Amino acid sequence: MNTEHVTQFGAPDAPHCNQDTARVTIIPAPLEYSVCYMEGTRHGPQAILDASSQMELYDEELGCCPIEIGVYTRPILDYSGMDHAAALKATGESVRHVLQRGQLPFTLGGEHSLSAPAIAAVREYYPDLTVVHIDAHGDLRDTFEGTPLSHASIERRVVDMDIPLLEIGIRSFSPEEAEFMKSKPDVAIVWAYQMARGKATIPWERLGKHTYITFDLDAIDPGEMPAVGTPEPGGSHGTRRSTSCRKFFSAQLSWEWMSLSFAPWKARHAPIFWLPDWFIK
């Protein structure tokens, strides 16, 4: 293996990190159409990939090099000339292509609306799919700023697909969403205030064999992860979140799928380096 250009998201010369042999395929998706406050999510995938090339491959906690399971990164999706609907369709098609190869798709955003087509694609292969949504916001509005495709509506689209949903870390919720929740027993929410008080019980038992994780980085406390479009006071810290996710992964029986959103800051690089190490675990 030529380690000069190896990253935590794949090694160009490694036999287990190519398109045909990888177990995990990263789909960089620089989506940015419905961002309503701070822009920059379109730069997230490239920034994360760049930072990953400057980090060591060995993980002292796991005692191994995680990329050795086989990680391949596809070329960054090109949304040039596409409207929001077309870009979402292209994202879903990319996820289907990875699934057709029997690989685990990891969609690296990009704004959070990319999760809806990715989840829909996975659902076609795994009808018993459940979704874990880790976020500061509920994202359960029917529409936001005139569009049902908004990043603020993605989990409503999941509910529309009759997929059981578990939301974790929520601390920003609209009256519309609160009213909607009254009639939705298939949606469970673990609130941020419950987690902060140490009184949260995460109902992992609600999840099935196949689970999609959609992660918005504003779930993390903005003091630790400020590079997001809509930061919310409070939230979990990276170490605590990592521990919770490890418990989840160890309890599940099958692979998981993940997407995330990130808006890098040019003047502050530290948040970027937090991501490759954490997500490759």
XYZ file of C-alpha atoms in Angstrom:
281
model
C 0.000 0.000 0.000
C 1.306 3.417 -0.935
C 0.496 5.408 2.203
C 1.497 8.803 0.797
C -2.036 9.624 -0.327
C -4.005 7.287 1.897
C -6.964 8.855 3.690
C -9.375 7.599 6.297
C -11.932 7.310 3.518
C -9.955 5.001 1.277
C -6.514 4.099 -0.028
C -6.081 4.416 -3.809
C -3.547 1.591 -4.092
C -5.068 -0.839 -1.592
C -6.750 -3.936 -3.082
C -9.599 -3.733 -0.551
C -10.329 -0.042 -1.180
C -11.426 -0.010 -4.803
C -14.862 0.215 -6.348
C -15.200 -3.538 -6.816
C -13.894 -4.881 -3.501
C -14.822 -2.259 -0.894
C -17.424 -3.032 1.764
C -18.210 0.652 2.333
C -18.583 3.292 -0.374
C -18.493 6.989 0.486
C -20.784 9.165 -1.663
C -19.652 12.814 -1.396
C -22.804 14.869 -1.992
C -22.178 18.664 -1.973
C -25.875 19.517 -1.842
C -26.961 23.073 -1.009
C -30.418 24.167 -2.153
C -32.682 24.849 0.828
C -30.191 26.185 3.381
C -32.044 28.884 5.313
C -29.296 30.556 7.369
C -25.528 30.099 7.086
C -24.393 28.709 3.741
C -21.467 26.411 3.027
C -22.712 22.817 3.084
C -21.696 22.419 -0.553
C -18.075 22.687 0.596
C -18.440 20.076 3.346
C -17.579 16.840 1.514
C -14.380 18.151 -0.058
C -13.217 19.709 3.214
C -13.735 16.455 5.104
C -11.949 14.393 2.463
C -9.037 16.842 2.396
C -8.680 16.753 6.177
C -8.786 12.971 6.259
C -5.567 12.807 4.230
C -3.726 14.534 7.082
C -4.757 12.093 9.805
C -3.170 8.831 10.896
C -4.897 5.613 9.890
C -4.411 3.685 13.121
C -7.163 4.027 15.718
C -5.804 3.491 19.226
C -9.257 2.830 20.686
C -10.201 0.182 18.133
C -6.675 -1.196 17.878
C -6.708 -1.322 14.081
C -6.827 0.697 10.866
C -10.568 1.007 10.155
C -10.123 1.466 6.408
C -8.831 -2.104 6.225
C -12.444 -3.293 6.153
C -12.484 -1.811 2.640
C -13.515 1.802 2.072
C -13.890 3.415 -1.343
C -14.745 7.058 -2.045
C -16.653 7.835 -5.226
C -15.998 11.017 -7.201
C -17.878 13.976 -5.750
C -21.383 14.255 -7.191
C -21.800 17.085 -9.691
C -25.111 18.923 -9.363
C -24.308 21.548 -11.990
C -27.409 22.689 -13.850
C -29.788 20.720 -11.615
C -32.646 22.068 -9.570
C -33.254 20.723 -6.073
C -35.552 17.887 -7.173
C -33.136 16.708 -9.866
C -30.197 16.823 -7.455
C -32.084 14.731 -4.914
C -32.961 12.214 -7.628
C -29.295 11.980 -8.645
C -28.326 11.395 -5.018
C -30.834 8.568 -4.686
C -29.575 6.970 -7.888
C -26.015 7.036 -6.556
C -27.120 5.269 -3.392
C -28.956 2.628 -5.445
C -25.830 2.024 -7.508
C -23.837 1.298 -4.350
C -26.547 -0.999 -2.999
C -26.650 -2.893 -6.285
C -22.994 -3.748 -5.725
C -23.780 -5.171 -2.289
C -21.924 -2.377 -0.515
C -22.749 -0.060 2.376
C -23.463 3.510 1.196
C -22.239 6.383 3.367
C -23.618 9.662 2.020
C -21.367 12.565 2.971
C -23.231 15.890 2.747
C -24.056 18.476 1.948
C -27.341 19.795 3.312
C -29.590 17.447 5.209
C -32.311 17.177 2.559
C -30.138 14.587 0.803
C -31.219 12.037 3.399
C -34.749 11.627 2.025
C -33.770 10.148 -1.374
C -30.993 8.111 0.224
C -33.422 6.595 2.713
C -35.964 5.918 -0.036
C -33.304 4.059 -2.031
C -32.285 1.902 0.919
C -35.939 1.161 1.699
C -36.284 -0.441 -1.745
C -33.696 -3.047 -0.727
C -34.682 -3.380 2.930
C -38.463 -3.033 3.430
C -38.066 -3.452 7.214
C -35.890 -0.326 7.414
C -35.951 1.893 10.497
C -34.379 5.350 10.771
C -32.380 7.021 13.538
C -32.270 10.802 13.179
C -29.628 12.552 15.310
C -30.147 16.311 15.115
C -30.911 19.501 17.006
C -34.061 19.983 14.919
C -37.087 17.760 14.436
C -37.233 18.299 10.648
C -40.883 17.210 10.714
C -42.518 20.204 9.003
C -44.667 19.298 6.031
C -43.116 22.169 4.064
C -40.671 24.937 4.866
C -40.167 28.152 2.912
C -42.553 26.864 0.279
C -41.035 23.470 -0.471
C -41.604 19.923 0.814
C -38.015 19.133 -0.190
C -36.521 21.407 2.480
C -33.923 20.255 4.959
C -36.564 21.103 7.590
C -38.973 18.518 6.127
C -36.827 15.442 5.574
C -38.124 13.415 8.504
C -41.705 14.240 7.529
C -40.930 12.543 4.230
C -39.629 9.535 6.194
C -42.914 9.386 8.109
C -44.773 9.654 4.789
C -42.954 6.465 3.754
C -44.313 4.696 6.878
C -40.801 4.099 8.194
C -40.432 3.860 12.005
C -38.401 6.845 13.199
C -36.309 7.512 16.305
C -35.097 11.100 16.810
C -32.276 11.806 19.266
C -30.972 15.082 20.694
C -33.851 17.289 19.530
C -33.957 20.777 21.069
C -35.631 22.895 18.374
C -39.255 22.061 17.541
C -42.089 24.049 15.958
C -45.757 24.144 17.088
C -46.670 22.459 13.793
C -44.327 19.579 14.542
C -45.610 19.235 18.100
C -49.189 18.977 16.843
C -48.171 16.475 14.165
C -46.495 14.242 16.754
C -49.725 13.728 18.694
C -50.967 11.232 16.125
C -47.691 9.502 15.250
C -46.891 6.588 17.567
C -44.217 5.309 15.158
C -42.098 8.397 15.884
C -40.115 8.413 19.134
C -38.159 11.445 20.328
C -35.368 11.576 22.887
C -35.114 15.262 23.786
C -31.833 17.042 24.419
C -33.016 18.267 27.822
C -33.615 14.667 28.892
C -30.106 13.738 27.853
C -28.619 16.762 29.630
C -30.348 15.765 32.886
C -29.206 12.169 32.596
C -32.815 10.992 32.387
C -32.918 9.905 28.768
C -33.715 6.324 27.905
C -32.983 5.657 24.262
C -35.405 2.978 23.006
C -33.000 1.026 20.840
C -35.477 -1.868 20.919
C -37.735 0.085 18.545
C -35.188 -0.398 15.796
C -35.127 -3.311 13.417
C -32.365 -5.351 11.845
C -31.680 -2.724 9.176
C -31.242 0.850 10.331
C -30.354 4.056 8.523
C -28.623 6.742 10.580
C -29.029 10.324 9.432
C -26.837 12.711 11.375
C -26.938 16.499 11.335
C -23.865 17.912 13.015
C -25.825 20.612 14.818
C -26.761 17.784 17.198
C -23.341 18.441 18.718
C -22.835 21.355 21.091
C -21.847 24.400 18.965
C -18.917 25.064 21.274
C -17.415 21.845 19.957
C -18.936 21.813 16.457
C -19.594 25.411 15.323
C -19.315 24.700 11.584
C -23.011 24.137 10.911
C -25.673 26.186 9.164
C -28.119 26.469 12.074
C -26.345 26.006 15.433
C -28.496 25.459 18.511
C -27.348 26.099 22.103
C -26.813 22.958 24.115
C -26.400 19.546 22.592
C -24.173 16.565 23.144
C -20.412 16.403 23.078
C -18.447 14.264 20.679
C -17.183 11.759 23.220
C -20.642 11.145 24.645
C -22.156 10.838 21.179
C -19.455 8.398 20.127
C -20.167 6.211 23.154
C -23.906 6.156 22.414
C -23.357 5.231 18.787
C -20.938 2.437 19.674
C -23.599 0.947 21.935
C -26.037 1.123 19.040
C -23.687 -0.430 16.486
C -22.814 -3.306 18.825
C -26.511 -4.072 19.340
C -27.566 -4.142 15.692
C -27.515 -7.216 13.483
C -26.779 -5.638 10.139
C -24.963 -2.775 8.457
C -26.130 0.762 8.896
C -26.293 3.679 6.470
C -25.418 7.237 7.299
C -25.619 10.744 5.925
C -24.521 14.004 7.504
C -24.374 17.733 6.887
C -21.403 20.021 7.506
C -20.593 23.625 6.582
C -16.840 24.264 6.949
C -15.336 27.537 8.141
C -12.337 28.850 6.229
C -10.927 30.544 9.322
C -11.258 27.593 11.671
C -10.001 24.160 10.667
C -10.345 22.196 13.906
C -14.003 21.159 13.401
C -13.085 19.614 10.058
C -10.498 17.330 11.643
C -12.980 16.158 14.244
C -15.100 14.510 11.550
C -12.977 11.966 9.621
C -11.754 10.304 12.797
C -15.185 10.155 14.424
C -17.202 8.947 11.463
C -14.762 6.299 10.304
C -15.294 4.563 13.669
